[in-house]
Coordinates of C-alpha atoms and ligand atoms in Angstrom, one line a residue:
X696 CA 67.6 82.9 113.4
X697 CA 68.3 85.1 110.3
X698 CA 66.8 83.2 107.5
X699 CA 68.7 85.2 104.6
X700 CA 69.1 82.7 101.9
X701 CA 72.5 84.6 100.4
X702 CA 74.0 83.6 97.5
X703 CA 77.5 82.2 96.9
X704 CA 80.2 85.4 96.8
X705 CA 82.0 86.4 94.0
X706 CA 84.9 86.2 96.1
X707 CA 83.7 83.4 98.4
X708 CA 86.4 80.7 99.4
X709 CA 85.9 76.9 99.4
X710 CA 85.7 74.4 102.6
X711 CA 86.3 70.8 102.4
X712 CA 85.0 69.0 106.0
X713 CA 86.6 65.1 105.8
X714 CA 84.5 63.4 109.1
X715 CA 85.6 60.3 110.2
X716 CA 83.8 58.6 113.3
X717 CA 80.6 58.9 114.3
X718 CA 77.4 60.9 114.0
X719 CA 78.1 63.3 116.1
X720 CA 81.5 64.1 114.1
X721 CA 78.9 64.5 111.2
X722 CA 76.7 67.1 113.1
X723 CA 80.1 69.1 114.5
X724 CA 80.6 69.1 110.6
X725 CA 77.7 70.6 109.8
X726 CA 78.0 73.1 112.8
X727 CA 81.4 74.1 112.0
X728 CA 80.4 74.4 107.9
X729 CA 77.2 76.9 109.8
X730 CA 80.3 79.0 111.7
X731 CA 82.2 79.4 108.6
X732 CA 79.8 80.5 106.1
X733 CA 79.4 83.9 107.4
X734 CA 82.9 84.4 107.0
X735 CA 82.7 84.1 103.0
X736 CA 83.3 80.2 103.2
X737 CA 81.0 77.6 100.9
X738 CA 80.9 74.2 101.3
X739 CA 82.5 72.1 98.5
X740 CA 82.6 68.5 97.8
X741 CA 86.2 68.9 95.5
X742 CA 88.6 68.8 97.8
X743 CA 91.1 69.6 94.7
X744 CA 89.6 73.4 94.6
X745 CA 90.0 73.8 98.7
X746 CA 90.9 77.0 100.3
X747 CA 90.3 75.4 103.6
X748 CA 90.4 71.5 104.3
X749 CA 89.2 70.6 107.5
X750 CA 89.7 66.8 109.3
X751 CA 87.3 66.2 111.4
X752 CA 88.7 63.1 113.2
X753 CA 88.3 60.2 115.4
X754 CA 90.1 58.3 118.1
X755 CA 88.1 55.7 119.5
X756 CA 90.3 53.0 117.8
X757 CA 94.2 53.4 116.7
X758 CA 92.9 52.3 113.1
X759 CA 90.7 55.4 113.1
X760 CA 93.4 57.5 114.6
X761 CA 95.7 56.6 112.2
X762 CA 93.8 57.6 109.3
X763 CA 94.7 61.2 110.1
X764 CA 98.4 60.8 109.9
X765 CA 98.2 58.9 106.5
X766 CA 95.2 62.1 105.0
X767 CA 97.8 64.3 106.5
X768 CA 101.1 63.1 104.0
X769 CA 98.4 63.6 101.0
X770 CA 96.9 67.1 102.2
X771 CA 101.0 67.9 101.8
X772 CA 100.9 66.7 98.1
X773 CA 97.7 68.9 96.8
X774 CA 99.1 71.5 99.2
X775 CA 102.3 71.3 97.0
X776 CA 100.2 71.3 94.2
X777 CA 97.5 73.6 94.5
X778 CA 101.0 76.4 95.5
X779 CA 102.0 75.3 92.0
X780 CA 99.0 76.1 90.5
X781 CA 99.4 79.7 92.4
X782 CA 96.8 78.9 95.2
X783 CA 97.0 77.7 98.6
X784 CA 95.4 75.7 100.8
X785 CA 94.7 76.0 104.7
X786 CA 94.9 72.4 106.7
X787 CA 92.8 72.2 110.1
X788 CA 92.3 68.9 112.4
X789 CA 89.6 69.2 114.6
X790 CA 87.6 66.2 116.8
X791 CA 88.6 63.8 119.0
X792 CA 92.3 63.1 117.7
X793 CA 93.2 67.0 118.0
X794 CA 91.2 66.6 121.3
X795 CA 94.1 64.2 122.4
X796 CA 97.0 65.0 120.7
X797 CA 96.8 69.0 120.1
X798 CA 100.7 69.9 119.9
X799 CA 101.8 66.6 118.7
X800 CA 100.0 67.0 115.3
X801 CA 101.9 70.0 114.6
X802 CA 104.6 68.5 115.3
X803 CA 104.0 65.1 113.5
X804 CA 102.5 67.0 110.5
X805 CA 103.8 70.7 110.1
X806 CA 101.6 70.8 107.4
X807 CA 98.8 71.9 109.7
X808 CA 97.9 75.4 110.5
X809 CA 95.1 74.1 113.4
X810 CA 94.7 71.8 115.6
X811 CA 91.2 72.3 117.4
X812 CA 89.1 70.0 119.4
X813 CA 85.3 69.8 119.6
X814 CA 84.8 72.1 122.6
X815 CA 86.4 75.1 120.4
X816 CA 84.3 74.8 117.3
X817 CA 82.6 78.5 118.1
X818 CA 86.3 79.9 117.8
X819 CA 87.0 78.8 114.6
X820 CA 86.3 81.7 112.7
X821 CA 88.9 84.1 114.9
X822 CA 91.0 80.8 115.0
X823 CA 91.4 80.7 111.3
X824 CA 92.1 84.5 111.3
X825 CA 94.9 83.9 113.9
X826 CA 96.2 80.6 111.8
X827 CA 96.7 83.1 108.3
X828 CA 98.4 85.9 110.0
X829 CA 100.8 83.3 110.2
X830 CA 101.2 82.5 107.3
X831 CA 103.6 84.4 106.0
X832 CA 105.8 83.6 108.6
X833 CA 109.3 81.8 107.6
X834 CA 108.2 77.9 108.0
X835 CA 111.2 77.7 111.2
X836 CA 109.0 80.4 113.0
X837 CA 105.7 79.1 111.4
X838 CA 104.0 77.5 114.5
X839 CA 100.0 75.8 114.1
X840 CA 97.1 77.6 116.0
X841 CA 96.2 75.2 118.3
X842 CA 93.1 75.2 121.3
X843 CA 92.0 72.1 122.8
X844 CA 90.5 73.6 126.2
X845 CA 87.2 72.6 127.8
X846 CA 86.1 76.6 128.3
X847 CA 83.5 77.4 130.2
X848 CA 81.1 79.0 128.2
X849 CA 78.7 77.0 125.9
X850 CA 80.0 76.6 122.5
X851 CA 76.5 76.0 121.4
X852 CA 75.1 79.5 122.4
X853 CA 77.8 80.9 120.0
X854 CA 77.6 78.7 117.0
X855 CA 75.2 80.3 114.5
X856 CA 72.1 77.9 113.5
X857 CA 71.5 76.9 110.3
X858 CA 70.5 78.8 107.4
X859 CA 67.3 77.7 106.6
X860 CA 68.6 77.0 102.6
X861 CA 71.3 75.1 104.1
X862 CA 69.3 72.7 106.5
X863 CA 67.0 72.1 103.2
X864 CA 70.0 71.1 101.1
X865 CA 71.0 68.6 104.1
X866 CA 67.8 66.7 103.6
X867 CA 64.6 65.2 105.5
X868 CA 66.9 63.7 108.5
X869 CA 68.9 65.9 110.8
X870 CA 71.0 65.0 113.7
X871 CA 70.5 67.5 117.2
X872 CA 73.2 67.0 119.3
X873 CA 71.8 67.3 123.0
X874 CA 74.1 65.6 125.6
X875 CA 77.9 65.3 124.9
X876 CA 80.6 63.9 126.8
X877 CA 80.5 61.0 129.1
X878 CA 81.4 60.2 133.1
X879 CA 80.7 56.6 132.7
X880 CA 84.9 56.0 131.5
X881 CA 84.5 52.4 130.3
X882 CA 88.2 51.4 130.4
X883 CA 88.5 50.6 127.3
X884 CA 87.1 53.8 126.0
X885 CA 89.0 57.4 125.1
X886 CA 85.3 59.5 125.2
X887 CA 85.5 60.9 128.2
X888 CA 88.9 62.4 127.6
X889 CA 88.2 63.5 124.5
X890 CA 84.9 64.7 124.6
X891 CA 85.2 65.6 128.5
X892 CA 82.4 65.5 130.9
X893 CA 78.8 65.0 130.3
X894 CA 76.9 68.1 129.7
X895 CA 73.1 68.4 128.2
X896 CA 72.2 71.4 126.3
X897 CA 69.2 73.1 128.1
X898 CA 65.6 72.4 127.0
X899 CA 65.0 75.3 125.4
X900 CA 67.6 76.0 123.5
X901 CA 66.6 72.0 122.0
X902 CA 63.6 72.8 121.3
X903 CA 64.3 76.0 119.5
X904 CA 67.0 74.4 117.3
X905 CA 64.2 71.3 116.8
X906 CA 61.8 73.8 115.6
X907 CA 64.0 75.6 113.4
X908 CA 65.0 72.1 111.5
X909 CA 61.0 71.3 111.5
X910 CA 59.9 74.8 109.7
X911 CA 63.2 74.0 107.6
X912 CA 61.7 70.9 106.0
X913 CA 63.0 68.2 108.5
X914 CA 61.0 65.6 108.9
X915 CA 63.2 62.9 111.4
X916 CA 65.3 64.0 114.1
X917 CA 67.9 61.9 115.5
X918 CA 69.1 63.3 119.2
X919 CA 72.7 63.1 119.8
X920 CA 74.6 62.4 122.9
X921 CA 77.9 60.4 123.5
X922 CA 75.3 58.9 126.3
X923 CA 72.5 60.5 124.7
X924 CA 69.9 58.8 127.6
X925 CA 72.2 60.9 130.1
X926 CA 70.6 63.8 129.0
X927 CA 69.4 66.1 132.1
X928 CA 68.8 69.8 130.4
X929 CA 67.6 72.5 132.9
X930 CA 63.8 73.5 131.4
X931 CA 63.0 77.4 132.3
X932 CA 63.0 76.9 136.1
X933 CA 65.9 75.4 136.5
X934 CA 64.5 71.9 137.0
X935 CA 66.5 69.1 135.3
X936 CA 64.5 67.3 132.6
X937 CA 65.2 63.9 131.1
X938 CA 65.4 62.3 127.7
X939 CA 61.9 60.7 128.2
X940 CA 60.6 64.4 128.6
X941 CA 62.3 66.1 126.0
X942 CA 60.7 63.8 123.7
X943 CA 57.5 64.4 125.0
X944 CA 58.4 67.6 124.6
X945 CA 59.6 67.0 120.8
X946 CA 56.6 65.1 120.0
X947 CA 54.3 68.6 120.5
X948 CA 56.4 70.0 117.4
X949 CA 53.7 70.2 114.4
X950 CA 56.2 68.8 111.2
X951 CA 57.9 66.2 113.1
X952 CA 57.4 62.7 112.7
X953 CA 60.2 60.8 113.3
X954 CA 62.2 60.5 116.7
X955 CA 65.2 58.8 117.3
X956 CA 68.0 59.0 119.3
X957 CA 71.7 57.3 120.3
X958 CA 73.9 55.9 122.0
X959 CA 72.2 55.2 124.9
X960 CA 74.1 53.7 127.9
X961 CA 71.6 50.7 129.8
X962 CA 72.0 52.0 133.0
X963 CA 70.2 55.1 132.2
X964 CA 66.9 53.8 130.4
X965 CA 64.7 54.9 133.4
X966 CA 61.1 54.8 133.2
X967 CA 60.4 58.0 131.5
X968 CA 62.2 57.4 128.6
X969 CA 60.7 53.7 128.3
X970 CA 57.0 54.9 128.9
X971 CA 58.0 57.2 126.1
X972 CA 58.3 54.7 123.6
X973 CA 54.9 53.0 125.0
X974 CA 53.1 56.7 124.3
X975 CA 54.9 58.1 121.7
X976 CA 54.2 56.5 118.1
X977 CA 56.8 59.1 116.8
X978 CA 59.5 57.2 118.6
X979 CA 60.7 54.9 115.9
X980 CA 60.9 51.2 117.4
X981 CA 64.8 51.0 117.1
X982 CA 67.7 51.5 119.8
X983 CA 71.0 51.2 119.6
X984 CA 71.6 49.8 123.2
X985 CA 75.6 49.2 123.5
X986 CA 76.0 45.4 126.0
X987 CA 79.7 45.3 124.8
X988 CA 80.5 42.0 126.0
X989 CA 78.2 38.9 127.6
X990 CA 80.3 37.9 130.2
X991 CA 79.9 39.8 133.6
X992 CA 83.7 38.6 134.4
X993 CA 84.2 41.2 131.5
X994 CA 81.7 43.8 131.6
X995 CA 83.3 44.1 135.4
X996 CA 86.4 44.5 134.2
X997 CA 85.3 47.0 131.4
X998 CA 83.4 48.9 133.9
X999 CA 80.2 48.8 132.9
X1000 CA 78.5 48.8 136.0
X1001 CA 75.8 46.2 134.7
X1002 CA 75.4 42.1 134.3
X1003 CA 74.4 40.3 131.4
X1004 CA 71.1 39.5 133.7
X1005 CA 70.4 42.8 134.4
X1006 CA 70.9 44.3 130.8
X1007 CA 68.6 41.3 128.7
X1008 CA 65.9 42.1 131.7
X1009 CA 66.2 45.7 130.8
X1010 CA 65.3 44.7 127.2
X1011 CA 62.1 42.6 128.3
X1012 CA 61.1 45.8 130.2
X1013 CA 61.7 47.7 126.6
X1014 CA 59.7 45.2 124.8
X1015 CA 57.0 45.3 127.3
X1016 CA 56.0 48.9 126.5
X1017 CA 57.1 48.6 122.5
X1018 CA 56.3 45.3 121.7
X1019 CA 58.0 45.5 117.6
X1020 CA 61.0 47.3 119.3
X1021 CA 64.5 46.5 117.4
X1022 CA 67.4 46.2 119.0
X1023 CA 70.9 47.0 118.0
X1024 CA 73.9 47.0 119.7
X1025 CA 78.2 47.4 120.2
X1026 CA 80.5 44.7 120.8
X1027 CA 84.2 44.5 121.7
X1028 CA 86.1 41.3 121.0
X1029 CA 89.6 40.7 122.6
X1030 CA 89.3 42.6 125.8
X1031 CA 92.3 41.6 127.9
X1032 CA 91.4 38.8 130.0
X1033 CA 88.6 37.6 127.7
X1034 CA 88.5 33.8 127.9
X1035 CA 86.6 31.3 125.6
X1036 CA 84.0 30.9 127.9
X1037 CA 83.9 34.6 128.2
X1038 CA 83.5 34.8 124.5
X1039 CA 80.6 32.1 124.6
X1040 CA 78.7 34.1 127.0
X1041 CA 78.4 37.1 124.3
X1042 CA 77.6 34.9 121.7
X1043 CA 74.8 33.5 124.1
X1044 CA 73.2 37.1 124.9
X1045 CA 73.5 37.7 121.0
X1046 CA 70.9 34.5 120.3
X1047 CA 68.9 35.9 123.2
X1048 CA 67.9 39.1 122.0
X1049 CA 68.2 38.5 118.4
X1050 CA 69.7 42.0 117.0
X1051 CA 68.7 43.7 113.9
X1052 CA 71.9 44.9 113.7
X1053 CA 74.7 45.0 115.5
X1054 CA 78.7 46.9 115.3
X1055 CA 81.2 44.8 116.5
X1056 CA 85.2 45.7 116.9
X1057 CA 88.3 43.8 118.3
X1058 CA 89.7 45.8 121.1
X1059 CA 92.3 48.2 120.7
X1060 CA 94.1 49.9 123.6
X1061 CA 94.1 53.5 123.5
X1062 CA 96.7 55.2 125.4
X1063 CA 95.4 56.8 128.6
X1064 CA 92.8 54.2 129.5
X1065 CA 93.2 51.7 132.1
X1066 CA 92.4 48.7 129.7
X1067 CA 95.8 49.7 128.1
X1068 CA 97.8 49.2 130.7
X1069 CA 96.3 45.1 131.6
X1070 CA 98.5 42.6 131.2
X1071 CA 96.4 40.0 129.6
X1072 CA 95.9 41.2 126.2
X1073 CA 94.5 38.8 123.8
X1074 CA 96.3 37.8 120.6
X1075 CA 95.4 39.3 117.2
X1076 CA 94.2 35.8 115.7
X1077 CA 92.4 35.0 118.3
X1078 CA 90.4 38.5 118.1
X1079 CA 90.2 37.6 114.4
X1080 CA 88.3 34.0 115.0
X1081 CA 86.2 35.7 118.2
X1082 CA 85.2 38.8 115.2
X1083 CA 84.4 36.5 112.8
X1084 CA 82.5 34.0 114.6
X1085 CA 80.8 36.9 115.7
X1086 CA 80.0 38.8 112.9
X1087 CA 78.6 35.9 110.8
X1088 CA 76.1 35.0 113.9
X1089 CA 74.8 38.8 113.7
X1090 CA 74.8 38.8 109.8
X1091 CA 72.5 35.7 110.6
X1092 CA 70.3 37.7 112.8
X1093 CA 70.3 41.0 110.5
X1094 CA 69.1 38.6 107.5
X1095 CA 66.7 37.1 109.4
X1096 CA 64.9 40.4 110.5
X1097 CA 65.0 42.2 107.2
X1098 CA 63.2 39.0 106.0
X1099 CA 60.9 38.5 108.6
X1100 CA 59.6 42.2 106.6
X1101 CA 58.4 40.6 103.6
X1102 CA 55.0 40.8 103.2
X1103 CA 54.6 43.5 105.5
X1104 CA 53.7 46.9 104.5
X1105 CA 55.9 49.5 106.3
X1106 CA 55.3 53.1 107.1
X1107 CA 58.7 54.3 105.0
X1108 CA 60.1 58.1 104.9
X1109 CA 60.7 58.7 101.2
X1110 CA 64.1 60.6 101.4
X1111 CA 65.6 60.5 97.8
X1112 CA 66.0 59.4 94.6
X1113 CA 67.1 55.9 93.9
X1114 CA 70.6 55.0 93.1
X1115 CA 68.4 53.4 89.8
X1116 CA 66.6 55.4 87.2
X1117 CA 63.1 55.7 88.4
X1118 CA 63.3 54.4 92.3
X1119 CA 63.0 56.3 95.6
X1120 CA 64.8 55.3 98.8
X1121 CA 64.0 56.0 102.5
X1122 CA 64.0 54.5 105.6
X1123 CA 61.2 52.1 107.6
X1124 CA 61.0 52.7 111.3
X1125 CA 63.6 50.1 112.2
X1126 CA 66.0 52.5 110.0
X1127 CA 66.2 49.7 107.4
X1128 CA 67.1 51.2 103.7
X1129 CA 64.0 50.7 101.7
X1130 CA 64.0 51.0 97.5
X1131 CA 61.0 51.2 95.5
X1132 CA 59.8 52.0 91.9
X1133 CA 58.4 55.5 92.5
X1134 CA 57.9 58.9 91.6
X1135 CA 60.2 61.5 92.9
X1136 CA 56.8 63.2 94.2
X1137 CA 57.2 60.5 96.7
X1138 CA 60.4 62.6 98.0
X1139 CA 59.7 64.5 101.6
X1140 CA 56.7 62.3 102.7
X1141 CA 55.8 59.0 105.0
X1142 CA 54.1 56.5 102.4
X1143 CA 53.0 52.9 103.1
X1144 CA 55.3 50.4 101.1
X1145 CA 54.5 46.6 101.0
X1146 CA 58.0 44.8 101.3
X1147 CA 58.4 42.6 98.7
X1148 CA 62.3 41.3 98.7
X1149 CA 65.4 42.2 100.4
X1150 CA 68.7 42.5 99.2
X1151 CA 72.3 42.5 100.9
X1152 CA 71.5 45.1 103.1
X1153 CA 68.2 47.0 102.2
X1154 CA 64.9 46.0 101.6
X1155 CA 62.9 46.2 98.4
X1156 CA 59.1 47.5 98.3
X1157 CA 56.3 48.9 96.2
X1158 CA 53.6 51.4 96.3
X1159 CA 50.7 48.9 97.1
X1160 CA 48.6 48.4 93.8
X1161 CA 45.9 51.3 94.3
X1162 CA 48.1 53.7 95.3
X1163 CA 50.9 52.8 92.7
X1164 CA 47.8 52.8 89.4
Ligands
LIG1083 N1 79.0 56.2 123.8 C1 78.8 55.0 123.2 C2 79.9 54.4 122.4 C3 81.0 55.2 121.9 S1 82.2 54.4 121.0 C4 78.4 53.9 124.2 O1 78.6 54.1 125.4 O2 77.9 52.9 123.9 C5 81.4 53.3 119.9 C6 81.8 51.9 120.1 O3 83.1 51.7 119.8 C7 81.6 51.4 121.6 O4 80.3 51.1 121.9 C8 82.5 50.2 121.6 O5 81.9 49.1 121.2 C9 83.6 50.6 120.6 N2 84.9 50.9 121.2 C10 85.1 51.9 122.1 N3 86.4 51.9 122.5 C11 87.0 50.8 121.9 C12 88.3 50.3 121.9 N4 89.2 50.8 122.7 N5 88.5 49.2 121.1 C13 87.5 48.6 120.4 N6 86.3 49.1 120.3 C14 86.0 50.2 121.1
LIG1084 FE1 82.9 55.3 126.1 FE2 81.6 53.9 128.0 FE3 81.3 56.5 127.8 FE4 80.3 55.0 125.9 S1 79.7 55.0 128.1 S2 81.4 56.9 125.6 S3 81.8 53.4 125.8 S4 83.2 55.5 128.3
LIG1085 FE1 85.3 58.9 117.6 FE2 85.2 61.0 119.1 FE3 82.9 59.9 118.1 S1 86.5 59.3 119.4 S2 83.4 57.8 118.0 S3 84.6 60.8 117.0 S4 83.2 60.8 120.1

């Protein structure tokens, strides 16, 4: 990596990334922000002084997917505005929405010069080049660049890394994709259309973008995979090595001294990766371990491939080699078919293993999945009850966690300044937000903070008293 800390051009242009979804929308971000700046583009957080606006999108529910279409109509008002003003703007949708509707954006929204999905993020640079020799097309000629292919080569060998200024402006925490895609195909679920079929980047090249975040300043990585436990990278010799290894692996890296990782899928915790989290204190004692629903009627018909049984037994098995581990997890209300009794049976497994947090959504169908197609959708109100009823039990289970912290003193990374004159804020190891009166020297360091209060959804600590004088 070329570590030339090169200052803003004279003539530089501006990119705006908006990323909807999830994390690993946020890392593509970053990676596609890494490709551009080479070609004269900085980042900018005014999307009114734009050259470039980028969408980086996300289908997984027709609320999400939406969202595009309405950003689209006001992208063609400060389009209209900016031209006034004698500028112009370039519009872009990449992720998983230009993943599954490539042409039909353009059409939808002629507004947009590209239409990319996540597998062509190394070609944006050329892509872009391609998109403004059109531009001065007439508009009835004008026609969007778009790519949504699943090439061959590996996108990730061609994406520059980071500049080593630019991973220090991103802060202590990083995100390093590692797996992407998924074979699994839920049927409610668009990821494995979207994002194709599960690949893991190999070891080395982890390891070498690891220890380039690490001698950046990076403190806590969190690996990324759409079924990040899925991950099988080739080591040098060609033998396939798993996520318990890798983060053996990680752990070796002198800097880093936080590990995480998500989502994991439950049938592929194996017993590497949970004898990592009895060996490895680095681990932080926090997964986000996706049950979806209680009932095994349900998780049958979602194909899951698990029980109810089978997935709180994998928890003991969790909790037997990390005793303080917290759990969160994914739930889907409303899948078709889903009975009262059905519903009950989540709520059950919810009081069982007592979540620290937990995301739940009513089920949408997404066209292309076989859950769209059954007949036995459930109605909108009802969803609404099942959500709420829902919701308030895990609201329940997140209060009762964060207060079970009080009195405690926590091991918390001090990331920033508070959003209060004269606090810090990090995170403890169960990723709770933590706020403290502190010194900004606190900043970039793990500190012990006794947890005195919690509030909606953070907890509130000090520096204990000798430490603090
Ligand atoms: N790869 C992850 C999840 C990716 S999507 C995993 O396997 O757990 C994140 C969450 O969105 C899912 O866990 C699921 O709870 C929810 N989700 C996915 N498709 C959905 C749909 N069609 N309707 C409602 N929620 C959905
Ligand atoms: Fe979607 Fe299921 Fe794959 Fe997760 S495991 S990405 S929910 S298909
Ligand atoms: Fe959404 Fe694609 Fe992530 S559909 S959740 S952005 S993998």
């Amino acid at each position: 990596m070329t570590e030339t800390a090169a200052p803003p051009r004279a003539n530089s242009k501006k990119l705006f990334i908006r990323t909807y979804g999830c994390q690993m929308n946020v890392y593509d971000s970053d990676r596609m922000t890494d490709a551009l700046l080479p070609h004269g583009y900085e980042p900018t957080t005014e999307i009114g002084e734009a050259d470039l606006v980028l969408l980086n999108t996300c289908h997984i529910r027709e609320k999400a997917s939406e969202k595009v279409f309405s950003e689209l109509g006001r992208l063609k008002e400060l389009q209209a505005e900016r031209r006034s003003q004698g500028h112009d703007v370039m519009i872009g949708v990449a992720g998983c929405v230009a993943q599954a509707e490539g042409e039909e954006i353009a059409r939808r929204a002629p507004v947009v010069d590209l239409v990319f999905g996540p597998q062509a993020y190394h070609k944006l640079p050329q892509m872009l080049e391609q998109a403004q020799g059109r531009r001065h097309l007439p508009d009835a000629l004008k026609r969007a660049v778009v790519d949504t292919d699943f090439p061959e080569e590996d996108k990730f060998t061609k994406l520059p890394a980071a500049r080593k200024d630019v991973t220090i402006a991103r802060g202590l925490t990083a995100f390093l994709t590692v797996q992407e895609g998924c074979d699994k195909f839920c049927s409610f679920c668009v990821v494995p259309y979207t994002r194709g079929a599960e690949t893991s980047r190999p070891l080395e090249q982890v390891l070498a973008e690891a220890r380039n975040l690490v001698a950046a300043g990076v403190k806590e990585l969190t690996l990324l995979g759409q079924n990040v436990n899925a991950y099988h990278g080739l080591d040098g010799n060609g033998r396939s090595v798993g996520l318990g290894e890798l983060a053996y692996r990680l752990a070796e890296i002198e800097g880093l001294e936080r590990l995480r990782y998500t989502t994991s899928h439950p049938r592929d915790m194996d017993d590497a990766l949970i004898a990592a989290h009895r060996d490895l204190p680095l681990l932080m004692p926090y997964l986000h371990l996706p049950v979806q629903s209680g009932s095994d009627r349900i998780l049958k018909a979602m194909n899951r491939r698990h029980t109810a049984d089978e997935y709180l037994r994998l928890i003991e098995r969790i909790k037997d080699a990390r005793p303080d581990m917290a759990l969160s997890g994914d739930f889907i209300v409303g899948f078709p078919g889903e009975t009262d009794q059905d519903f009950e049976d989540t709520l059950a497994v919810i009081r069982e293993v007592g979540y620290a947090s937990a995301y739940s959504f009513k089920y949408s169908p997404r066209p292309g999945t076989p859950g769209a197609s059954l007949t036995e959708q459930v109605p909108e109100e009802v969803k609404n009850e099942r959500l709420q009823r829902l919701q308030a039990l895990v609201v329940q289970q997140t209060q009762a966690f964060n207060a079970s912290m009080v009195g405690r003193t926590l091991p918390v990374l001090i990331e920033r300044v508070g959003r209060q004159a004269g606090q810090v804020g990090g995170r403890s190891p169960y990723l709770q937000a933590v706020h403290l009166e502190g010194s900004p020297d606190l900043i970039g360091a793990i500190h012990q903070v006794e947890i005195i209060g919690t509030s909606t959804n953070s907890l509130v600590g000090r520096l204990p008293v000798a430490q603090a004088a």
